[in-house]
XYZ file of C-alpha atoms in Angstrom:
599
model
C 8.763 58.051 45.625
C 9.603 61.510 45.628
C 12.825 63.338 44.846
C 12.811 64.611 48.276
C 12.618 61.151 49.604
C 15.370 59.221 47.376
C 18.475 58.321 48.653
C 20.843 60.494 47.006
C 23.794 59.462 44.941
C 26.896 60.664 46.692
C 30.422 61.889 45.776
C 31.625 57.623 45.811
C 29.005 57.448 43.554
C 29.136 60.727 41.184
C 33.158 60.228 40.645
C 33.419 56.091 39.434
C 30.410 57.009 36.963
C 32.205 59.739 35.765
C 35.984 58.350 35.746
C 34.014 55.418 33.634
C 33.453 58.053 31.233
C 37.342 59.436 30.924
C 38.299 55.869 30.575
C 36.702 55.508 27.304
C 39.046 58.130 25.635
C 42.474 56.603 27.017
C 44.454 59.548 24.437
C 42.429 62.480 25.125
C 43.057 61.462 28.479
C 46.634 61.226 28.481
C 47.111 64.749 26.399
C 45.130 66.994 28.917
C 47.090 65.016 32.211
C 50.221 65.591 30.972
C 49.828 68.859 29.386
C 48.003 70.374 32.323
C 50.747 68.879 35.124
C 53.676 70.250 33.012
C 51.938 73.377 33.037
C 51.436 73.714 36.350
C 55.210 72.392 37.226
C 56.654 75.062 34.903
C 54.449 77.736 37.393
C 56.072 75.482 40.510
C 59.417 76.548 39.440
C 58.763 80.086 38.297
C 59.210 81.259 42.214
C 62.596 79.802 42.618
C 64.027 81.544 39.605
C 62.536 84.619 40.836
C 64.456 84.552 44.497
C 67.447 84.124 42.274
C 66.883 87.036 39.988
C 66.571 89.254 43.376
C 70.020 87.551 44.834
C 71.917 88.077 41.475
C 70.789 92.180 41.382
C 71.118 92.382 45.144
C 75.050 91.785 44.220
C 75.095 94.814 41.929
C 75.496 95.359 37.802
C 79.293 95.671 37.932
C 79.665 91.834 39.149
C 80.126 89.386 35.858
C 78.822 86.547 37.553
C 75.702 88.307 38.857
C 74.902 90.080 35.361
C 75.124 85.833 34.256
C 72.884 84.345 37.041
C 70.320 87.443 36.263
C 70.043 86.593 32.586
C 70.012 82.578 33.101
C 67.095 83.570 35.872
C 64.914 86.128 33.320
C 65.771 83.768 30.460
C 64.537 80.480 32.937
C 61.166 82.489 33.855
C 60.110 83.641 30.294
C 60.836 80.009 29.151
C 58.516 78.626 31.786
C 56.216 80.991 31.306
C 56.077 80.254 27.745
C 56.002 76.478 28.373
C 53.042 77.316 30.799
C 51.592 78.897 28.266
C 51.942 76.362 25.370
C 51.058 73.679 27.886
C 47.755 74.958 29.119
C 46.818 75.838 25.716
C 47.161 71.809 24.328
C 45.048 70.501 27.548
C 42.561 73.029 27.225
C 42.422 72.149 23.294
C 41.869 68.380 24.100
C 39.623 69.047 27.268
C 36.727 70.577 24.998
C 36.278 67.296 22.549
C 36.575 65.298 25.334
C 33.666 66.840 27.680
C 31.966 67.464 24.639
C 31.812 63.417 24.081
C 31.069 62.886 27.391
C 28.487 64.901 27.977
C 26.930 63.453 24.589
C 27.575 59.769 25.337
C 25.837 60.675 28.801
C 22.975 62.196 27.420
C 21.913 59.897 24.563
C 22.071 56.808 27.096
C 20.103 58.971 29.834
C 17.428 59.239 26.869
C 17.841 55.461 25.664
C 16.993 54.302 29.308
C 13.932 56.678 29.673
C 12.605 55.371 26.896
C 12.747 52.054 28.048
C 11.684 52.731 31.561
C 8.054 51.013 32.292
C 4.601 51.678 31.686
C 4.645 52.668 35.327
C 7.389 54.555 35.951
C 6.339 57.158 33.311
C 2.983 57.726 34.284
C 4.638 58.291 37.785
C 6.828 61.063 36.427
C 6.670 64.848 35.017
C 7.942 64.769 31.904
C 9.480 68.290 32.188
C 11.378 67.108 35.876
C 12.839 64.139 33.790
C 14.105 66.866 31.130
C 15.717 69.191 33.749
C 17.662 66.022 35.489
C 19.098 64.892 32.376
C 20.064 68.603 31.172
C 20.955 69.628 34.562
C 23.421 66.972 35.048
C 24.656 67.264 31.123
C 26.374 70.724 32.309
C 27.182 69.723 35.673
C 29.657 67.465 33.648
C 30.885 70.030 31.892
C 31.483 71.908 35.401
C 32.993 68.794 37.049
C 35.309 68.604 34.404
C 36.829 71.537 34.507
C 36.968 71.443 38.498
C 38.919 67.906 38.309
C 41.083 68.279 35.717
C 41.714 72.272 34.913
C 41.742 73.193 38.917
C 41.627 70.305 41.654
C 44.809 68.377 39.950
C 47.023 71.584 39.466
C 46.053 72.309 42.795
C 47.357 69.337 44.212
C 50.206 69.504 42.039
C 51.528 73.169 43.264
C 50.374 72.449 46.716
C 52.739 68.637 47.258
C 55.751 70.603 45.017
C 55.485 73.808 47.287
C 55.987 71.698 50.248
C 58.582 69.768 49.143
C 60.662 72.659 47.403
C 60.095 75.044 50.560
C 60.807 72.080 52.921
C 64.311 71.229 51.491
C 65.258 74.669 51.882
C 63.813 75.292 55.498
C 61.831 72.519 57.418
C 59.920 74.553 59.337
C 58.369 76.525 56.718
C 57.514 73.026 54.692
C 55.361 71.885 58.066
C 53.697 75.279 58.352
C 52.408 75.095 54.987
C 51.976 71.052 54.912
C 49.741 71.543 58.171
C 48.085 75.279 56.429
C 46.749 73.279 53.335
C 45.992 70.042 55.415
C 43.767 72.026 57.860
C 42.292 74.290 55.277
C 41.311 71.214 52.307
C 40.290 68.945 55.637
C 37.768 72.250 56.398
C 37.097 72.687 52.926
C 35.689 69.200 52.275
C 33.897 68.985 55.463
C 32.089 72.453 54.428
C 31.281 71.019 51.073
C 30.248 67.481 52.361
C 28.351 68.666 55.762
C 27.064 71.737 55.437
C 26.516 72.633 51.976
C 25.538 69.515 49.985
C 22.646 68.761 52.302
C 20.883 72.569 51.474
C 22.231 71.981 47.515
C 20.489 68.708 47.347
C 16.909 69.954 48.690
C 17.030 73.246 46.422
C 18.146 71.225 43.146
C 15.173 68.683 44.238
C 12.491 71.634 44.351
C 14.160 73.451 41.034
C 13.383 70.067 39.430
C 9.937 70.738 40.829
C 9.550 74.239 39.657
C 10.965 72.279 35.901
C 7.859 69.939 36.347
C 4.975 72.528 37.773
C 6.101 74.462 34.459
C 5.833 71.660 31.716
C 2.457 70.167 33.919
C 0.729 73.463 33.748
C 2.087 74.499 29.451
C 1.456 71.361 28.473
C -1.977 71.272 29.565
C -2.686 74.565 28.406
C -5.981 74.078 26.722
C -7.601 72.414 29.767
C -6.542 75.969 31.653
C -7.723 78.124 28.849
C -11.105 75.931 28.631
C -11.427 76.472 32.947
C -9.751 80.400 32.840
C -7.799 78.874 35.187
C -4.494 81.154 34.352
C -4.200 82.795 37.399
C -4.713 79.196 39.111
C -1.659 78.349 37.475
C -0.217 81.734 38.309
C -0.563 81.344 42.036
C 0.525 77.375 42.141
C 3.756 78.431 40.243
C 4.094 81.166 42.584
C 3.755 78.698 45.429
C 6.624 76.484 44.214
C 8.764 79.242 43.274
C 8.332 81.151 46.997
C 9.160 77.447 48.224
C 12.243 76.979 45.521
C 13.592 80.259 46.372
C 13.975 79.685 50.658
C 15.745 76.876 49.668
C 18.363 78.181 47.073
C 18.619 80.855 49.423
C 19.932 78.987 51.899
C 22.320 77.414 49.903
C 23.784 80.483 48.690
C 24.040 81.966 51.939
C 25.943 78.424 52.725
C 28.390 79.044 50.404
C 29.039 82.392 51.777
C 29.319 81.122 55.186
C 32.390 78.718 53.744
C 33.963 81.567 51.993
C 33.755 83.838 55.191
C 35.526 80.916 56.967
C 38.213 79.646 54.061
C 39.331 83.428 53.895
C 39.683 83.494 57.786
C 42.105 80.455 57.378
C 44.052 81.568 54.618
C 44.766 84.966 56.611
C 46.291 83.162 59.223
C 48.338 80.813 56.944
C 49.394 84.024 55.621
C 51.112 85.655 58.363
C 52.264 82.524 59.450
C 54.285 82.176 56.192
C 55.654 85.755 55.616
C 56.861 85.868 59.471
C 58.795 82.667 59.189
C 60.373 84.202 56.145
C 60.892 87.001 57.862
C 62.239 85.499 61.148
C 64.323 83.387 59.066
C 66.225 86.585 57.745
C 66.766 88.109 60.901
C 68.369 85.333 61.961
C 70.551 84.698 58.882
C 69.021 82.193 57.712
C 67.381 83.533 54.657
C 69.003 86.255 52.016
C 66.573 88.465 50.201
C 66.292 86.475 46.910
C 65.377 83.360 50.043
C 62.416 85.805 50.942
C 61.495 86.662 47.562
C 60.881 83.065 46.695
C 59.348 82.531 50.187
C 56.299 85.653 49.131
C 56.216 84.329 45.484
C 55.760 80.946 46.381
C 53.522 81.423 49.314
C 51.023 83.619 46.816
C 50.888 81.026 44.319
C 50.014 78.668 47.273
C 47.879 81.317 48.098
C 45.736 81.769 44.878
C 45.458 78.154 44.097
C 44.137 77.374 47.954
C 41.902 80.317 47.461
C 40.487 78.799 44.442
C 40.661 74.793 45.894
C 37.572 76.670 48.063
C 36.138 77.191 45.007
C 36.462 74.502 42.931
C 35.669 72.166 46.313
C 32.046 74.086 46.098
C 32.086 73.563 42.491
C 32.854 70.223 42.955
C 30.036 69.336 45.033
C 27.835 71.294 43.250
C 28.375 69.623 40.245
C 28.033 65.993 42.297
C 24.509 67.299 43.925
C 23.060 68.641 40.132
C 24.701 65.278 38.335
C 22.776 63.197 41.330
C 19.687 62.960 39.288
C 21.021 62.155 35.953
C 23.022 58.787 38.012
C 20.088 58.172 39.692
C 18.210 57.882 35.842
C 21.504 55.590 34.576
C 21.650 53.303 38.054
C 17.903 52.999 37.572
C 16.631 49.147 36.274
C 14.731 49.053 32.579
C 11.407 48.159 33.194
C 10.752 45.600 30.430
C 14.505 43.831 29.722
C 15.419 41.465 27.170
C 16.087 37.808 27.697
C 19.526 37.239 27.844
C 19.211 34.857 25.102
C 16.466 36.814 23.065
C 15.858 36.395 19.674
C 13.338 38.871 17.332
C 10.249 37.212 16.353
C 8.780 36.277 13.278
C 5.141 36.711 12.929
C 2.843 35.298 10.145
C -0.441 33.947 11.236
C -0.790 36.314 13.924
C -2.059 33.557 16.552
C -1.863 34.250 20.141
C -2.700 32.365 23.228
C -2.594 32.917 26.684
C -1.373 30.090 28.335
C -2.486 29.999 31.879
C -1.257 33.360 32.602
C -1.164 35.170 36.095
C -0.771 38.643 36.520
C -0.219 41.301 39.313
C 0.129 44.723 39.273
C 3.035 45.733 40.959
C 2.759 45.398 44.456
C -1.102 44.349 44.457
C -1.485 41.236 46.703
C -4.438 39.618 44.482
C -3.593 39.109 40.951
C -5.594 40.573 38.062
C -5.464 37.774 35.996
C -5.125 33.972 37.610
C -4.421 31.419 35.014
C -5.949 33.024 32.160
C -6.362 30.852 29.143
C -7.943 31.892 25.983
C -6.677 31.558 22.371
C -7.172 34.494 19.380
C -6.789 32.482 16.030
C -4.656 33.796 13.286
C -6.871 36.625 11.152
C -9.778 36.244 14.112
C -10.951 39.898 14.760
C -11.887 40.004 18.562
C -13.597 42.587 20.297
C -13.199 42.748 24.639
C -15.903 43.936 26.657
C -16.279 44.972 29.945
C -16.489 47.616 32.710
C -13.926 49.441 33.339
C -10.907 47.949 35.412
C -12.005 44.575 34.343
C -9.048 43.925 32.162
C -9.453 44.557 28.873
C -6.943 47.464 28.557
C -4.314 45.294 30.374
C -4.723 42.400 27.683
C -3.500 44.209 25.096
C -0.139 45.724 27.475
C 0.466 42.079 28.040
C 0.270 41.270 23.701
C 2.685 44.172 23.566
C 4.557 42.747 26.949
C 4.844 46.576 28.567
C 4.424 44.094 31.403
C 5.531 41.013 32.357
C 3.853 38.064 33.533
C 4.005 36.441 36.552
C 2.968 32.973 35.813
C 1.956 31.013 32.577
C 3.249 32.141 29.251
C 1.794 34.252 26.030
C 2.635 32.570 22.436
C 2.318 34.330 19.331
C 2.965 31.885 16.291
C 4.127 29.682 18.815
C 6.608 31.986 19.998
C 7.182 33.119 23.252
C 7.559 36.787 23.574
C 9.397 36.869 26.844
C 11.675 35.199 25.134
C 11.513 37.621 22.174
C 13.152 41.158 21.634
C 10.531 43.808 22.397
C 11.879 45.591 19.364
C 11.203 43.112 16.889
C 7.926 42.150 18.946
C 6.347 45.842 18.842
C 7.340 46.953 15.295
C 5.005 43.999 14.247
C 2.005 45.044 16.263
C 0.051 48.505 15.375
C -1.911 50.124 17.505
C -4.520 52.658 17.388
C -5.089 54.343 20.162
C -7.989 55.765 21.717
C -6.480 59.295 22.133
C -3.578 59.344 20.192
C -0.714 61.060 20.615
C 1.404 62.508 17.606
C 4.809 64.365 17.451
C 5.211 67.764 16.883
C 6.727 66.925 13.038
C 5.028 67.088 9.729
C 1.901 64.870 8.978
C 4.064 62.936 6.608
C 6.240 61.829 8.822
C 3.890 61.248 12.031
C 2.205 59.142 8.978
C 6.408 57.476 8.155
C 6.592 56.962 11.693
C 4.968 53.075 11.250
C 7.337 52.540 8.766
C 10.870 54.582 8.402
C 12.052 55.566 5.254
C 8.480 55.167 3.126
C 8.349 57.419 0.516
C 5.339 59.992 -0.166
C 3.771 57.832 -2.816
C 3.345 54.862 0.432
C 2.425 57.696 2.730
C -0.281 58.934 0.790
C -1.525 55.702 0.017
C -2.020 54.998 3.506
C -3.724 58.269 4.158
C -6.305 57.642 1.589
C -7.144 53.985 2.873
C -7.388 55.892 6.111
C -9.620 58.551 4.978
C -7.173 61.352 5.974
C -5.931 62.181 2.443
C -8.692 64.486 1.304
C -8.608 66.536 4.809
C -4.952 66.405 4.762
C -4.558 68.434 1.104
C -6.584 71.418 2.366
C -4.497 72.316 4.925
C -2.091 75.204 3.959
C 1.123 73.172 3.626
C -0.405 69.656 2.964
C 1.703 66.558 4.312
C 4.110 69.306 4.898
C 2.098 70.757 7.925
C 3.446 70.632 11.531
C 0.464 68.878 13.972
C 1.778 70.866 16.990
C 2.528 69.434 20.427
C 0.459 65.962 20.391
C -1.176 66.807 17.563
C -3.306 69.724 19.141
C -3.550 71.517 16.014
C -5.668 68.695 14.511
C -9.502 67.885 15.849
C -9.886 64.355 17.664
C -11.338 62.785 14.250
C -8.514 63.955 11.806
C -6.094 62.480 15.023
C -7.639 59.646 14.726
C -7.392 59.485 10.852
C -3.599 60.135 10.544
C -3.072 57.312 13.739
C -5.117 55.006 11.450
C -3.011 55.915 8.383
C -0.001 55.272 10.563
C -1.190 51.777 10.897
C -1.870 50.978 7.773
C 1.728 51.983 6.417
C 3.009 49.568 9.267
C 1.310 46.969 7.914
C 1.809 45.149 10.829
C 0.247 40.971 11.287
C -1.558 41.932 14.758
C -4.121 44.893 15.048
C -4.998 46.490 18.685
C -7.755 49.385 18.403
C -8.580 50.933 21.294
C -11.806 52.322 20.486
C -11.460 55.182 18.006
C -14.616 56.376 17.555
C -15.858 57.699 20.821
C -16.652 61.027 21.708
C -16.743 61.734 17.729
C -19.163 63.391 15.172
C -21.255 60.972 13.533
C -19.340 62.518 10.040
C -15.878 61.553 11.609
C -17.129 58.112 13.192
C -18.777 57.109 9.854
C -15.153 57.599 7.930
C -13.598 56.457 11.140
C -15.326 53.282 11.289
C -15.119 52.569 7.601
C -10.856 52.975 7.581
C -11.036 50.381 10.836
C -13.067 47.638 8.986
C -10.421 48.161 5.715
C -7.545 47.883 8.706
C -8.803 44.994 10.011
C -8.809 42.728 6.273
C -6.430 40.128 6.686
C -5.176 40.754 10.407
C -5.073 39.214 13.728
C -7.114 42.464 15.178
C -7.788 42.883 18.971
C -10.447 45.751 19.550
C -10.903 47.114 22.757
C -14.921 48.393 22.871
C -16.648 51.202 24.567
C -19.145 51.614 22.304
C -20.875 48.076 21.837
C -21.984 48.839 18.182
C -18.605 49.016 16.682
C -17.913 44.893 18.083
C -21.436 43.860 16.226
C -19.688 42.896 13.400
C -16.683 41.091 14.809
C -15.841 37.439 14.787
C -15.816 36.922 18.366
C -16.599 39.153 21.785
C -14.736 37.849 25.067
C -16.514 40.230 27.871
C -13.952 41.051 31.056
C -15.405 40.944 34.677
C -12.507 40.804 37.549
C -9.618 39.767 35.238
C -11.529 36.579 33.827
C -13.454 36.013 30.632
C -17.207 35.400 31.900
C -18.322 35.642 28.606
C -17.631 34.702 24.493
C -19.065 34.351 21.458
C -20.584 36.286 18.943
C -22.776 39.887 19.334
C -26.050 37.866 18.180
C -25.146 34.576 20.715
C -24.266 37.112 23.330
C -26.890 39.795 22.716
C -29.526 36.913 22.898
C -28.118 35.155 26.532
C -30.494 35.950 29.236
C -28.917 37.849 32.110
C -26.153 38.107 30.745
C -23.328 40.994 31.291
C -22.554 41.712 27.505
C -26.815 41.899 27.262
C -27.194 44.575 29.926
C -24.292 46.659 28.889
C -25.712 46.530 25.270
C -29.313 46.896 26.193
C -28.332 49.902 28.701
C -26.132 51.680 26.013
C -29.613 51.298 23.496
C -31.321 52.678 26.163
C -28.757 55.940 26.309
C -28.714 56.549 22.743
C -32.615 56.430 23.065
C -32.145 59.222 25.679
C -29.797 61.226 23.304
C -31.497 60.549 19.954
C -35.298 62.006 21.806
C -33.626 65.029 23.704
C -31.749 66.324 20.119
């Protein structure tokens, strides 16, 4: 499902998330309310001193009493200005630690569920869209923040006091500005809501795009470079961009639109206010320090409903760019724990499949359908077969990246659905058949199979591996940074440090997924020879292209349509008259004939 096509997470969504997050910091909390509403009270108040300043020098210098009420009404606004001052400072002071925390509580869990998220799901998804959600939406905190807290709750604050202080003096100037800010937060909102946050939520789905084209194409960089496919890649980018940028267009020109129509409203609030005052002091009503605190109050109404536009478009802003990131934390784990699981403890290394059915996802006819088969403790077993038959999907179900849908998979005598993946993974290595490293030093892509090893471990391992000797003539040594995936290696000296990764695990069960493939015969030779050391002493699971390397295992189980057609040993199998494992082994002889005679 695209982003396009999701059902977005809305405002009633956005906000609880988000509110969960304040919760967890009850004092921070408290400090920035408090401070932030005192400081905006001690601006409610700074208009009604002010009408009396103008009343007491209206009466003249040479009046006692008026020189008094002057003072008490300069002294009364530079105290509440100072208390402003003071007051903002403290909530502004706690705000930063406490968006700071959020936004790195909500990041590190956004990462902790992508990590978990299935097999599926990340094969599904640009890795470079996933980054610009959870980045996107770390900031759009930070902006959300500041709207709720240092501008939405003043707001409010200044806007119910206004009414109420202008309302006991003179009614109808409380209802004109009670039904002002009603009509203008009620068109506000609906702006926002309506007619902005539709157009927001398509442009931030296609800047997620743009995110993803970018990562798909950079990442991949040596397949373009091998095609000269650059200006490809130009012109798709360019495609997405053009796309990207009718779409942010529109939203901009949205938010213009609102501005146009907020300023239109205020206007007219405007001259509604000052002519009431007005009107009130032709008719006696009003004196001129009652007008002066009319204006000064009506323009601090003014500039905070000027800005409640604002923030209300910063508001939903915010809510459309954190829509992603709550879509990431609403969305289910793939693989989850039992609620009672325990980690396992592996010795043997014995694992059965205990009439086991399997689908894949939403596929109507199962895979596998009450598959039974037992690997003994220490047994090294190769699987066999074309390609979709099964094999690969055997060794996701060992390492339970999937779950079954009927019948049960033991190891020891364990169930592992009713084991901690954790526990169950960290005691299975795997070597992969392209595999992937980290962009760190070869020591620790090496220290990744076991954390914390020291160099004299690490080394060890790369010498039972075969990757020492390679590894000491590179300029910095262990020291050396692979690159992304390990591109600055060739596939063989890959290969090599994934093997010397396994053996520091030294983990009970072994899964190879054929290593020595599209390799010099140099680099399959040492290959091969660090896989038969790997295998001593472990339950090993070997996943075969190449027919030769399973010769020398224990047992072969060939894979045809999710069921095992075929076991028993390369000679017993080799020998079997029409049997699947002898064609594919007589027709690989045949192609190595081919490609022995034509070099």
């Amino acid at each position: 499902m695209t982003a396009l096509s999701k059902k977005p997470a809305a405002i009633r969504v956005v906000l609880p998330f988000v509110f969960r997050h304040w919760l967890k910091q009850p004092g921070r909390m408290l400090v920035i309310v408090v401070s932030l509403l005192g400081a905006t009270a001690a601006d409610l108040f700074m208009p009604v001193f002010s009408g009396q300043l103008i009343d007491a020098l209206t009466r003249g210098p040479s009046d006692p009493d008026a020189r008094h009420a002057a003072l008490v009404a300069f002294g009364a606004i530079v105290a509440l200005g100072a208390a402003s001052m003071v007051l903002r400072l403290t909530g502004l002071q706690a705000i930063v630690p406490f968006t700071l925390k959020i936004m790195s509580e909500v990041t590190q869990d956004a990462f902790m569920r992508v990590q978990r998220f299935s097999t599926d799901w990340h094969a599904n998804s640009f890795a470079g869209s996933t980054v610009r959600k959870i980045t996107r939406g770390m900031w759009a905190l930070d902006l959300l923040n500041d709207t709720l807290l240092l501008a939405l709750l003043p707001s409010l604050v200044v806007l119910i006091g206004s009414m109420i202080l202008l309302g006991a003096h003179w009614a109808s100037l409380g209802a004109v500005i009670a039904l002002g800010a009603l009509a203008y937060v009620t068109m506000t909102v609906l702006f926002s809501t309506r007619y902005i946050a539709p157009a927001a939520r398509i442009s931030n789905a296609w800047d997620t795009k743009v995110g993803g084209t970018l990562a798909d194409a950079l990442t991949c960089n040596a397949v373009v470079k091998s095609f000269g496919a650059e200006m490809r890649e130009d012109a798709r980018l360019t495609r997405v961009v053009k796309r990207w940028r009718v779409r942010v267009r529109r939203t901009w020109f949205r938010y213009n639109h609102t501005a146009v129509a907020q300023l239109s409203m205020l206007l007219c609030l405007r001259g509604s206010v000052i002519g009431g005052a007005v009107l009130l002091w032709m008719s006696g009503h009003a004196s001129p320090g009652d007008v002066t605190y009319v204006l000064t109050s009506y323009y601090v109404i003014h500039a905070y409903l000027r800005d409640v536009g604002m923030h209300f478009n910063n508001l939903q802003r915010s809510v459309n760019d954190m829509e992603e990131l709550v879509t990431i934390h609403d969305e289910p784990i793939g693989i989850a724990d039992a609620a009672n699981a325990r980690p396992i403890a592996i010795e043997g290394g014995e694992i059965v499949f205990d009439d086991v059915t399997f689908h894949y996802g939403s596929h109507r006819a199962p895979l596998y359908d009450g598959l039974s088969v037992t690997i003994r403790a220490g047994e090294r077993v190769g699987l066999v077969g074309r390609s979709g038959s099964g094999k690969t999907t055997f060794v996701k179900l060992v390492q339970r990246l999937y779950d079954v849908s009927g019948g049960r998979i033991l190891i020891d005598g364990q169930d592992i659905a009713l084991a901690t993946q954790q526990s169950l993974r960290s005691q299975i290595a795997i070597v992969q058949q392209e595999p992937i490293l980290f962009h760190r030093t070869l020591a620790e892509n090496i220290a990744y199979g076991r954390p914390g090893a020291g160099m004299e471990a690490i080394e060890q391992a790369a010498r039972l591996a075969n990757a020492h000797d390679f590894i000491l003539r590179l300029p910095k040594g262990y020291g050396t940074l692979v690159g992304e995936r390990g591109v600055k290696l060739s596939g063989g000296e890959r290969q090599r440090v994934a093997l010397a990764r396994a053996f520091l695990a030294d983990a009970p069960v072994l899964i190879l997924d054929e290593a020595t493939s599209s390799l010099d015969s140099e680099s399959e030779a040492l290959i091969q020879q660090a896989m038969e050391r790997l295998m001593q002493g472990r339950t090993s699971i070997v996943i075969a292209h190449r027919l030769s390397t399973v010769r020398s295992l224990d047992r072969i189980l060939v894979f045809d349509r999710g069921e095992i057609v075929e076991q028993g040993t390369h000679a017993v199998l080799a020998g079997k008259p029409g049997g699947i494992y002898r064609g594919l082994f007589e027709r690989q002889v045949v192609e190595l004939g081919r490609i022995a005679a034509a070099e």
